[in-house]
Amino acid sequence: MASIIELKDITAGYDRQIVLSHIHLTINEGDFIGIIGPNGGGKTTLLKVILGLLKPFSGEISYPDIRQNLFGYLPQNSHFDPRFPINVTEVVLSGLLSGKGLYKTYTKAEKHLAWTLLEKYGMGNYKKSPIGELSGGQIQRVFLCRAIISNPRILILDEPTTYVDSHFEKEFYAILEELNKNLSIVMVSHDLGTICSYVKTIACVNRELHYHPSNLITPGQLQSYHCPIELVTHGQVPHRVLKKHSG
């Protein structure tokens, strides 16, 4: 399996405060990595380092020779002013801005691509609707289209189902499974019980990173990774809350 990005001995943080220490991670073609960990453990900081939004204090990041269309990014909460006069199609097309430069207009082919994606993900009837009129689930569909319109090699998601209902959440993960056939996915989530059904491997982040080469993980393994999170299983097995890590 060919690697796309390698993080080698990365230490990163803000000002002089270290948030991540000696991180090693390789993202390969076809990966679907679930990133878990406690609040404040460094999950979002790790995404910023991967995306190139935060320069690490030390370490090395190896990118491919050609970085164009490398990332698609879906943040936890897509901030925008609902009063801002922008429609759904314009939001999706904004995912192409990095490759167009200033004052460039969108072609008919690009608009057609945006409409095709919106239709595919159930938003075809809303292509001219103001973005501020949509529900949380509808907004995430639109911003997912925005994230993939440039045909990225890696899709980065930061707790993408936080503001959507349970019905759309299941559908959203099914969409990600389909997308994973053609691109790699790295996703932060607080819901280990759900993502274990979809991801292929797990990275436990709590200042340090422990890579688990499977989507099957036990409470004992989480403890050994210093990853004090809640493990929830459905059915007859009760959930277990791991004790707080004292080290």
PDB file of C-alpha atoms in Angstrom:
ATOM      1  CA  MET A   1       0.000   0.000   0.000  1.00  0.00           C
ATOM      2  CA  ALA A   2       1.546   3.324  -1.092  1.00  0.00           C
ATOM      3  CA  SER A   3       1.958   6.040   1.529  1.00  0.00           C
ATOM      4  CA  ILE A   4       0.665   9.562   0.891  1.00  0.00           C
ATOM      5  CA  ILE A   5       1.809  11.439   3.992  1.00  0.00           C
ATOM      6  CA  GLU A   6       4.273  10.562   6.737  1.00  0.00           C
ATOM      7  CA  LEU A   7       4.580  12.355  10.074  1.00  0.00           C
ATOM      8  CA  LYS A   8       7.942  11.614  11.671  1.00  0.00           C
ATOM      9  CA  ASP A   9       8.639  12.489  15.313  1.00  0.00           C
ATOM     10  CA  ILE A  10       6.318  15.515  15.284  1.00  0.00           C
ATOM     11  CA  THR A  11       6.086  17.746  18.348  1.00  0.00           C
ATOM     12  CA  ALA A  12       3.569  20.576  18.053  1.00  0.00           C
ATOM     13  CA  GLY A  13       1.516  23.044  20.035  1.00  0.00           C
ATOM     14  CA  TYR A  14       0.733  26.726  20.485  1.00  0.00           C
ATOM     15  CA  ASP A  15       3.099  29.446  21.692  1.00  0.00           C
ATOM     16  CA  ARG A  16       5.402  27.464  23.974  1.00  0.00           C
ATOM     17  CA  GLN A  17       2.847  24.913  25.125  1.00  0.00           C
ATOM     18  CA  ILE A  18       3.324  21.387  23.759  1.00  0.00           C
ATOM     19  CA  VAL A  19       0.082  19.641  22.772  1.00  0.00           C
ATOM     20  CA  LEU A  20       1.500  16.757  20.710  1.00  0.00           C
ATOM     21  CA  SER A  21       4.756  14.997  21.511  1.00  0.00           C
ATOM     22  CA  HIS A  22       6.859  12.735  19.252  1.00  0.00           C
ATOM     23  CA  ILE A  23       4.045  11.784  16.863  1.00  0.00           C
ATOM     24  CA  HIS A  24       4.585   9.169  14.155  1.00  0.00           C
ATOM     25  CA  LEU A  25       1.803   8.479  11.635  1.00  0.00           C
ATOM     26  CA  THR A  26       1.625   7.301   8.034  1.00  0.00           C
ATOM     27  CA  ILE A  27      -1.473   7.831   5.877  1.00  0.00           C
ATOM     28  CA  ASN A  28      -1.647   5.314   3.055  1.00  0.00           C
ATOM     29  CA  GLU A  29      -3.762   5.008  -0.059  1.00  0.00           C
ATOM     30  CA  GLY A  30      -7.166   3.543   0.887  1.00  0.00           C
ATOM     31  CA  ASP A  31      -6.818   4.202   4.630  1.00  0.00           C
ATOM     32  CA  PHE A  32      -9.849   4.991   6.797  1.00  0.00           C
ATOM     33  CA  ILE A  33      -8.324   6.094  10.093  1.00  0.00           C
ATOM     34  CA  GLY A  34     -10.473   6.959  13.094  1.00  0.00           C
ATOM     35  CA  ILE A  35      -8.789   9.378  15.515  1.00  0.00           C
ATOM     36  CA  ILE A  36     -10.012   9.134  19.103  1.00  0.00           C
ATOM     37  CA  GLY A  37      -8.925  10.546  22.438  1.00  0.00           C
ATOM     38  CA  PRO A  38      -9.999  12.713  25.379  1.00  0.00           C
ATOM     39  CA  ASN A  39     -10.949  16.368  25.061  1.00  0.00           C
ATOM     40  CA  GLY A  40      -7.789  18.442  24.971  1.00  0.00           C
ATOM     41  CA  GLY A  41      -5.692  15.450  23.967  1.00  0.00           C
ATOM     42  CA  GLY A  42      -4.591  17.008  20.668  1.00  0.00           C
ATOM     43  CA  LYS A  43      -6.907  15.486  18.041  1.00  0.00           C
ATOM     44  CA  THR A  44      -7.768  18.742  16.260  1.00  0.00           C
ATOM     45  CA  THR A  45      -4.177  19.934  16.604  1.00  0.00           C
ATOM     46  CA  LEU A  46      -3.077  16.768  14.794  1.00  0.00           C
ATOM     47  CA  LEU A  47      -5.457  17.543  11.930  1.00  0.00           C
ATOM     48  CA  LYS A  48      -4.058  21.077  11.685  1.00  0.00           C
ATOM     49  CA  VAL A  49      -0.528  19.680  11.438  1.00  0.00           C
ATOM     50  CA  ILE A  50      -1.557  17.205   8.730  1.00  0.00           C
ATOM     51  CA  LEU A  51      -3.332  19.941   6.764  1.00  0.00           C
ATOM     52  CA  GLY A  52      -0.323  22.242   7.006  1.00  0.00           C
ATOM     53  CA  LEU A  53      -2.246  24.817   9.039  1.00  0.00           C
ATOM     54  CA  LEU A  54       0.060  24.500  12.037  1.00  0.00           C
ATOM     55  CA  LYS A  55       3.824  24.323  11.788  1.00  0.00           C
ATOM     56  CA  PRO A  56       5.261  21.805  14.257  1.00  0.00           C
ATOM     57  CA  PHE A  57       7.975  22.712  16.746  1.00  0.00           C
ATOM     58  CA  SER A  58      10.067  19.800  15.496  1.00  0.00           C
ATOM     59  CA  GLY A  59       9.876  16.704  13.327  1.00  0.00           C
ATOM     60  CA  GLU A  60       9.315  16.112   9.639  1.00  0.00           C
ATOM     61  CA  ILE A  61       6.249  15.811   7.399  1.00  0.00           C
ATOM     62  CA  SER A  62       6.667  14.088   4.040  1.00  0.00           C
ATOM     63  CA  TYR A  63       4.107  15.064   1.396  1.00  0.00           C
ATOM     64  CA  PRO A  64       3.871  13.724  -2.166  1.00  0.00           C
ATOM     65  CA  ASP A  65       5.725  15.629  -4.870  1.00  0.00           C
ATOM     66  CA  ILE A  66       2.436  16.977  -6.246  1.00  0.00           C
ATOM     67  CA  ARG A  67       0.269  18.512  -3.516  1.00  0.00           C
ATOM     68  CA  GLN A  68      -2.517  19.922  -5.680  1.00  0.00           C
ATOM     69  CA  ASN A  69      -5.915  18.556  -4.612  1.00  0.00           C
ATOM     70  CA  LEU A  70      -4.315  16.654  -1.766  1.00  0.00           C
ATOM     71  CA  PHE A  71      -6.894  17.477   0.915  1.00  0.00           C
ATOM     72  CA  GLY A  72     -10.612  17.861   1.281  1.00  0.00           C
ATOM     73  CA  TYR A  73     -11.615  19.175   4.725  1.00  0.00           C
ATOM     74  CA  LEU A  74     -14.915  19.007   6.590  1.00  0.00           C
ATOM     75  CA  PRO A  75     -14.654  20.819   9.944  1.00  0.00           C
ATOM     76  CA  GLN A  76     -16.697  20.039  13.036  1.00  0.00           C
ATOM     77  CA  ASN A  77     -18.747  23.189  12.677  1.00  0.00           C
ATOM     78  CA  SER A  78     -18.800  25.015   9.360  1.00  0.00           C
ATOM     79  CA  HIS A  79     -18.984  28.638  10.489  1.00  0.00           C
ATOM     80  CA  PHE A  80     -20.875  31.113   8.356  1.00  0.00           C
ATOM     81  CA  ASP A  81     -23.306  33.961   8.837  1.00  0.00           C
ATOM     82  CA  PRO A  82     -26.765  32.614   7.864  1.00  0.00           C
ATOM     83  CA  ARG A  83     -27.635  36.103   6.644  1.00  0.00           C
ATOM     84  CA  PHE A  84     -24.767  36.107   4.162  1.00  0.00           C
ATOM     85  CA  PRO A  85     -26.217  36.047   0.611  1.00  0.00           C
ATOM     86  CA  ILE A  86     -24.658  32.832  -0.691  1.00  0.00           C
ATOM     87  CA  ASN A  87     -26.525  29.843  -2.076  1.00  0.00           C
ATOM     88  CA  VAL A  88     -25.825  26.125  -1.888  1.00  0.00           C
ATOM     89  CA  THR A  89     -24.129  25.876  -5.295  1.00  0.00           C
ATOM     90  CA  GLU A  90     -21.792  28.758  -4.481  1.00  0.00           C
ATOM     91  CA  VAL A  91     -20.772  27.067  -1.229  1.00  0.00           C
ATOM     92  CA  VAL A  92     -19.888  23.839  -3.051  1.00  0.00           C
ATOM     93  CA  LEU A  93     -17.962  25.694  -5.773  1.00  0.00           C
ATOM     94  CA  SER A  94     -15.903  27.506  -3.132  1.00  0.00           C
ATOM     95  CA  GLY A  95     -14.108  24.185  -2.658  1.00  0.00           C
ATOM     96  CA  LEU A  96     -12.329  24.944  -5.945  1.00  0.00           C
ATOM     97  CA  LEU A  97     -11.042  28.387  -4.959  1.00  0.00           C
ATOM     98  CA  SER A  98      -7.550  27.284  -3.917  1.00  0.00           C
ATOM     99  CA  GLY A  99      -6.803  26.134  -7.452  1.00  0.00           C
ATOM    100  CA  LYS A 100      -8.333  29.100  -9.263  1.00  0.00           C
ATOM    101  CA  GLY A 101      -6.664  32.198  -7.876  1.00  0.00           C
ATOM    102  CA  LEU A 102      -8.187  35.624  -7.356  1.00  0.00           C
ATOM    103  CA  TYR A 103     -11.058  36.918  -9.539  1.00  0.00           C
ATOM    104  CA  LYS A 104     -11.456  33.637 -11.438  1.00  0.00           C
ATOM    105  CA  THR A 105     -14.955  32.623 -12.500  1.00  0.00           C
ATOM    106  CA  TYR A 106     -16.416  29.122 -12.470  1.00  0.00           C
ATOM    107  CA  THR A 107     -16.863  27.256 -15.726  1.00  0.00           C
ATOM    108  CA  LYS A 108     -20.029  25.515 -16.872  1.00  0.00           C
ATOM    109  CA  ALA A 109     -18.293  22.182 -16.293  1.00  0.00           C
ATOM    110  CA  GLU A 110     -17.486  23.125 -12.697  1.00  0.00           C
ATOM    111  CA  LYS A 111     -21.055  24.210 -12.026  1.00  0.00           C
ATOM    112  CA  HIS A 112     -22.321  20.980 -13.553  1.00  0.00           C
ATOM    113  CA  LEU A 113     -19.964  19.018 -11.278  1.00  0.00           C
ATOM    114  CA  ALA A 114     -21.320  20.858  -8.228  1.00  0.00           C
ATOM    115  CA  TRP A 115     -24.918  20.091  -9.262  1.00  0.00           C
ATOM    116  CA  THR A 116     -24.039  16.443  -9.898  1.00  0.00           C
ATOM    117  CA  LEU A 117     -22.583  16.091  -6.391  1.00  0.00           C
ATOM    118  CA  LEU A 118     -25.562  17.834  -4.820  1.00  0.00           C
ATOM    119  CA  GLU A 119     -27.925  15.520  -6.688  1.00  0.00           C
ATOM    120  CA  LYS A 120     -25.935  12.454  -5.647  1.00  0.00           C
ATOM    121  CA  TYR A 121     -26.092  13.370  -1.975  1.00  0.00           C
ATOM    122  CA  GLY A 122     -29.744  14.341  -1.860  1.00  0.00           C
ATOM    123  CA  MET A 123     -29.426  18.107  -2.186  1.00  0.00           C
ATOM    124  CA  GLY A 124     -30.273  18.574  -5.862  1.00  0.00           C
ATOM    125  CA  ASN A 125     -33.509  20.389  -5.066  1.00  0.00           C
ATOM    126  CA  TYR A 126     -31.657  22.921  -2.928  1.00  0.00           C
ATOM    127  CA  LYS A 127     -28.924  24.034  -5.325  1.00  0.00           C
ATOM    128  CA  LYS A 128     -30.234  27.610  -5.442  1.00  0.00           C
ATOM    129  CA  SER A 129     -31.356  27.772  -1.799  1.00  0.00           C
ATOM    130  CA  PRO A 130     -29.683  30.176   0.647  1.00  0.00           C
ATOM    131  CA  ILE A 131     -27.300  28.180   2.825  1.00  0.00           C
ATOM    132  CA  GLY A 132     -28.748  29.785   5.956  1.00  0.00           C
ATOM    133  CA  GLU A 133     -32.124  28.092   5.397  1.00  0.00           C
ATOM    134  CA  LEU A 134     -30.799  24.514   5.670  1.00  0.00           C
ATOM    135  CA  SER A 135     -30.896  22.096   8.596  1.00  0.00           C
ATOM    136  CA  GLY A 136     -27.750  20.738  10.259  1.00  0.00           C
ATOM    137  CA  GLY A 137     -27.803  17.508   8.258  1.00  0.00           C
ATOM    138  CA  GLN A 138     -28.407  19.348   4.988  1.00  0.00           C
ATOM    139  CA  ILE A 139     -25.536  21.728   5.697  1.00  0.00           C
ATOM    140  CA  GLN A 140     -23.168  18.807   6.299  1.00  0.00           C
ATOM    141  CA  ARG A 141     -24.179  17.281   2.953  1.00  0.00           C
ATOM    142  CA  VAL A 142     -23.403  20.574   1.234  1.00  0.00           C
ATOM    143  CA  PHE A 143     -20.050  20.971   2.945  1.00  0.00           C
ATOM    144  CA  LEU A 144     -19.177  17.369   2.162  1.00  0.00           C
ATOM    145  CA  CYS A 145     -19.764  18.182  -1.520  1.00  0.00           C
ATOM    146  CA  ARG A 146     -17.545  21.223  -1.049  1.00  0.00           C
ATOM    147  CA  ALA A 147     -14.812  19.050   0.494  1.00  0.00           C
ATOM    148  CA  ILE A 148     -14.703  16.527  -2.360  1.00  0.00           C
ATOM    149  CA  ILE A 149     -15.420  18.670  -5.424  1.00  0.00           C
ATOM    150  CA  SER A 150     -11.664  19.126  -6.056  1.00  0.00           C
ATOM    151  CA  ASN A 151     -11.195  15.330  -6.141  1.00  0.00           C
ATOM    152  CA  PRO A 152      -8.792  15.193  -3.169  1.00  0.00           C
ATOM    153  CA  ARG A 153      -6.618  12.217  -2.263  1.00  0.00           C
ATOM    154  CA  ILE A 154      -7.386  12.532   1.458  1.00  0.00           C
ATOM    155  CA  LEU A 155     -10.639  13.585   3.127  1.00  0.00           C
ATOM    156  CA  ILE A 156     -10.137  15.069   6.605  1.00  0.00           C
ATOM    157  CA  LEU A 157     -13.142  15.214   8.951  1.00  0.00           C
ATOM    158  CA  ASP A 158     -13.304  16.715  12.446  1.00  0.00           C
ATOM    159  CA  GLU A 159     -16.276  15.165  14.296  1.00  0.00           C
ATOM    160  CA  PRO A 160     -18.524  15.619  11.256  1.00  0.00           C
ATOM    161  CA  THR A 161     -21.735  14.239  12.830  1.00  0.00           C
ATOM    162  CA  THR A 162     -21.755  16.409  15.975  1.00  0.00           C
ATOM    163  CA  TYR A 163     -24.631  18.583  14.800  1.00  0.00           C
ATOM    164  CA  VAL A 164     -26.735  16.066  12.845  1.00  0.00           C
ATOM    165  CA  ASP A 165     -29.523  13.677  13.824  1.00  0.00           C
ATOM    166  CA  SER A 166     -29.063   9.920  14.217  1.00  0.00           C
ATOM    167  CA  HIS A 167     -30.885   9.105  10.955  1.00  0.00           C
ATOM    168  CA  PHE A 168     -28.510  11.204   8.860  1.00  0.00           C
ATOM    169  CA  GLU A 169     -25.503  10.023  10.875  1.00  0.00           C
ATOM    170  CA  LYS A 170     -25.988   6.426   9.672  1.00  0.00           C
ATOM    171  CA  GLU A 171     -26.447   7.615   6.085  1.00  0.00           C
ATOM    172  CA  PHE A 172     -23.389   9.841   6.366  1.00  0.00           C
ATOM    173  CA  TYR A 173     -21.146   6.937   7.366  1.00  0.00           C
ATOM    174  CA  ALA A 174     -22.484   4.916   4.439  1.00  0.00           C
ATOM    175  CA  ILE A 175     -21.457   7.801   2.155  1.00  0.00           C
ATOM    176  CA  LEU A 176     -17.971   7.771   3.675  1.00  0.00           C
ATOM    177  CA  GLU A 177     -17.649   4.021   3.066  1.00  0.00           C
ATOM    178  CA  GLU A 178     -18.419   4.601  -0.596  1.00  0.00           C
ATOM    179  CA  LEU A 179     -15.972   7.523  -0.847  1.00  0.00           C
ATOM    180  CA  ASN A 180     -13.251   5.433   0.783  1.00  0.00           C
ATOM    181  CA  LYS A 181     -13.135   3.256  -2.328  1.00  0.00           C
ATOM    182  CA  ASN A 182     -11.433   6.147  -4.144  1.00  0.00           C
ATOM    183  CA  LEU A 183      -9.759   8.252  -1.458  1.00  0.00           C
ATOM    184  CA  SER A 184      -8.235   7.980   2.009  1.00  0.00           C
ATOM    185  CA  ILE A 185     -10.155   9.246   5.034  1.00  0.00           C
ATOM    186  CA  VAL A 186      -8.929  10.546   8.374  1.00  0.00           C
ATOM    187  CA  MET A 187     -11.741  11.276  10.826  1.00  0.00           C
ATOM    188  CA  VAL A 188     -11.799  12.558  14.394  1.00  0.00           C
ATOM    189  CA  SER A 189     -14.717  11.215  16.414  1.00  0.00           C
ATOM    190  CA  HIS A 190     -15.801  10.990  20.044  1.00  0.00           C
ATOM    191  CA  ASP A 191     -18.089   8.028  19.313  1.00  0.00           C
ATOM    192  CA  LEU A 192     -15.859   4.960  19.238  1.00  0.00           C
ATOM    193  CA  GLY A 193     -18.827   2.605  19.443  1.00  0.00           C
ATOM    194  CA  THR A 194     -20.136   3.890  16.106  1.00  0.00           C
ATOM    195  CA  ILE A 195     -16.947   4.465  14.122  1.00  0.00           C
ATOM    196  CA  CYS A 196     -15.608   0.975  14.845  1.00  0.00           C
ATOM    197  CA  SER A 197     -18.200  -0.272  12.356  1.00  0.00           C
ATOM    198  CA  TYR A 198     -16.732   1.863   9.578  1.00  0.00           C
ATOM    199  CA  VAL A 199     -13.053   2.752  10.078  1.00  0.00           C
ATOM    200  CA  LYS A 200     -10.238   0.358   9.237  1.00  0.00           C
ATOM    201  CA  THR A 201      -7.674   1.462  11.834  1.00  0.00           C
ATOM    202  CA  ILE A 202      -7.620   3.646  14.948  1.00  0.00           C
ATOM    203  CA  ALA A 203      -5.195   6.284  16.198  1.00  0.00           C
ATOM    204  CA  CYS A 204      -5.458   7.032  19.933  1.00  0.00           C
ATOM    205  CA  VAL A 205      -4.286  10.581  20.649  1.00  0.00           C
ATOM    206  CA  ASN A 206      -3.579  11.931  24.111  1.00  0.00           C
ATOM    207  CA  ARG A 207      -0.475  14.111  23.687  1.00  0.00           C
ATOM    208  CA  GLU A 208       1.202  11.023  22.254  1.00  0.00           C
ATOM    209  CA  LEU A 209      -0.215   8.881  19.427  1.00  0.00           C
ATOM    210  CA  HIS A 210      -0.716   5.129  19.570  1.00  0.00           C
ATOM    211  CA  TYR A 211      -1.682   3.550  16.250  1.00  0.00           C
ATOM    212  CA  HIS A 212      -3.965   0.510  16.409  1.00  0.00           C
ATOM    213  CA  PRO A 213      -3.895  -1.442  13.102  1.00  0.00           C
ATOM    214  CA  SER A 214      -7.502  -2.633  13.381  1.00  0.00           C
ATOM    215  CA  ASN A 215     -11.006  -1.326  14.054  1.00  0.00           C
ATOM    216  CA  LEU A 216     -11.423  -3.837  16.912  1.00  0.00           C
ATOM    217  CA  ILE A 217     -10.193  -2.424  20.196  1.00  0.00           C
ATOM    218  CA  THR A 218     -10.738  -3.450  23.816  1.00  0.00           C
ATOM    219  CA  PRO A 219     -10.918  -1.395  27.020  1.00  0.00           C
ATOM    220  CA  GLY A 220      -7.607  -2.956  28.054  1.00  0.00           C
ATOM    221  CA  GLN A 221      -5.948  -1.782  24.850  1.00  0.00           C
ATOM    222  CA  LEU A 222      -7.327   1.725  25.337  1.00  0.00           C
ATOM    223  CA  GLN A 223      -5.817   1.776  28.813  1.00  0.00           C
ATOM    224  CA  SER A 224      -2.465   0.626  27.498  1.00  0.00           C
ATOM    225  CA  TYR A 225      -2.618   3.438  24.911  1.00  0.00           C
ATOM    226  CA  HIS A 226      -3.306   5.988  27.699  1.00  0.00           C
ATOM    227  CA  CYS A 227      -6.581   6.864  25.968  1.00  0.00           C
ATOM    228  CA  PRO A 228      -9.202   7.464  28.709  1.00  0.00           C
ATOM    229  CA  ILE A 229     -12.399   7.536  26.686  1.00  0.00           C
ATOM    230  CA  GLU A 230     -15.786   5.907  27.025  1.00  0.00           C
ATOM    231  CA  LEU A 231     -16.199   2.651  25.113  1.00  0.00           C
ATOM    232  CA  VAL A 232     -19.836   1.989  24.238  1.00  0.00           C
ATOM    233  CA  THR A 233     -21.173  -1.249  22.804  1.00  0.00           C
ATOM    234  CA  HIS A 234     -24.755  -1.919  21.770  1.00  0.00           C
ATOM    235  CA  GLY A 235     -26.834  -4.978  22.609  1.00  0.00           C
ATOM    236  CA  GLN A 236     -26.452  -7.151  25.720  1.00  0.00           C
ATOM    237  CA  VAL A 237     -22.960  -5.940  26.624  1.00  0.00           C
ATOM    238  CA  PRO A 238     -23.072  -2.983  29.050  1.00  0.00           C
ATOM    239  CA  HIS A 239     -20.902   0.034  28.345  1.00  0.00           C
ATOM    240  CA  ARG A 240     -17.776   0.579  30.356  1.00  0.00           C
ATOM    241  CA  VAL A 241     -16.258   3.885  31.377  1.00  0.00           C
ATOM    242  CA  LEU A 242     -12.501   3.682  31.712  1.00  0.00           C
ATOM    243  CA  LYS A 243     -10.876   5.238  34.752  1.00  0.00           C
ATOM    244  CA  LYS A 244      -9.099   8.541  34.289  1.00  0.00           C
ATOM    245  CA  HIS A 245      -5.459   8.169  33.306  1.00  0.00           C
ATOM    246  CA  SER A 246      -3.300   9.485  36.129  1.00  0.00           C
ATOM    247  CA  GLY A 247       0.041   9.689  34.274  1.00  0.00           C
TER     248      GLY A 247
END
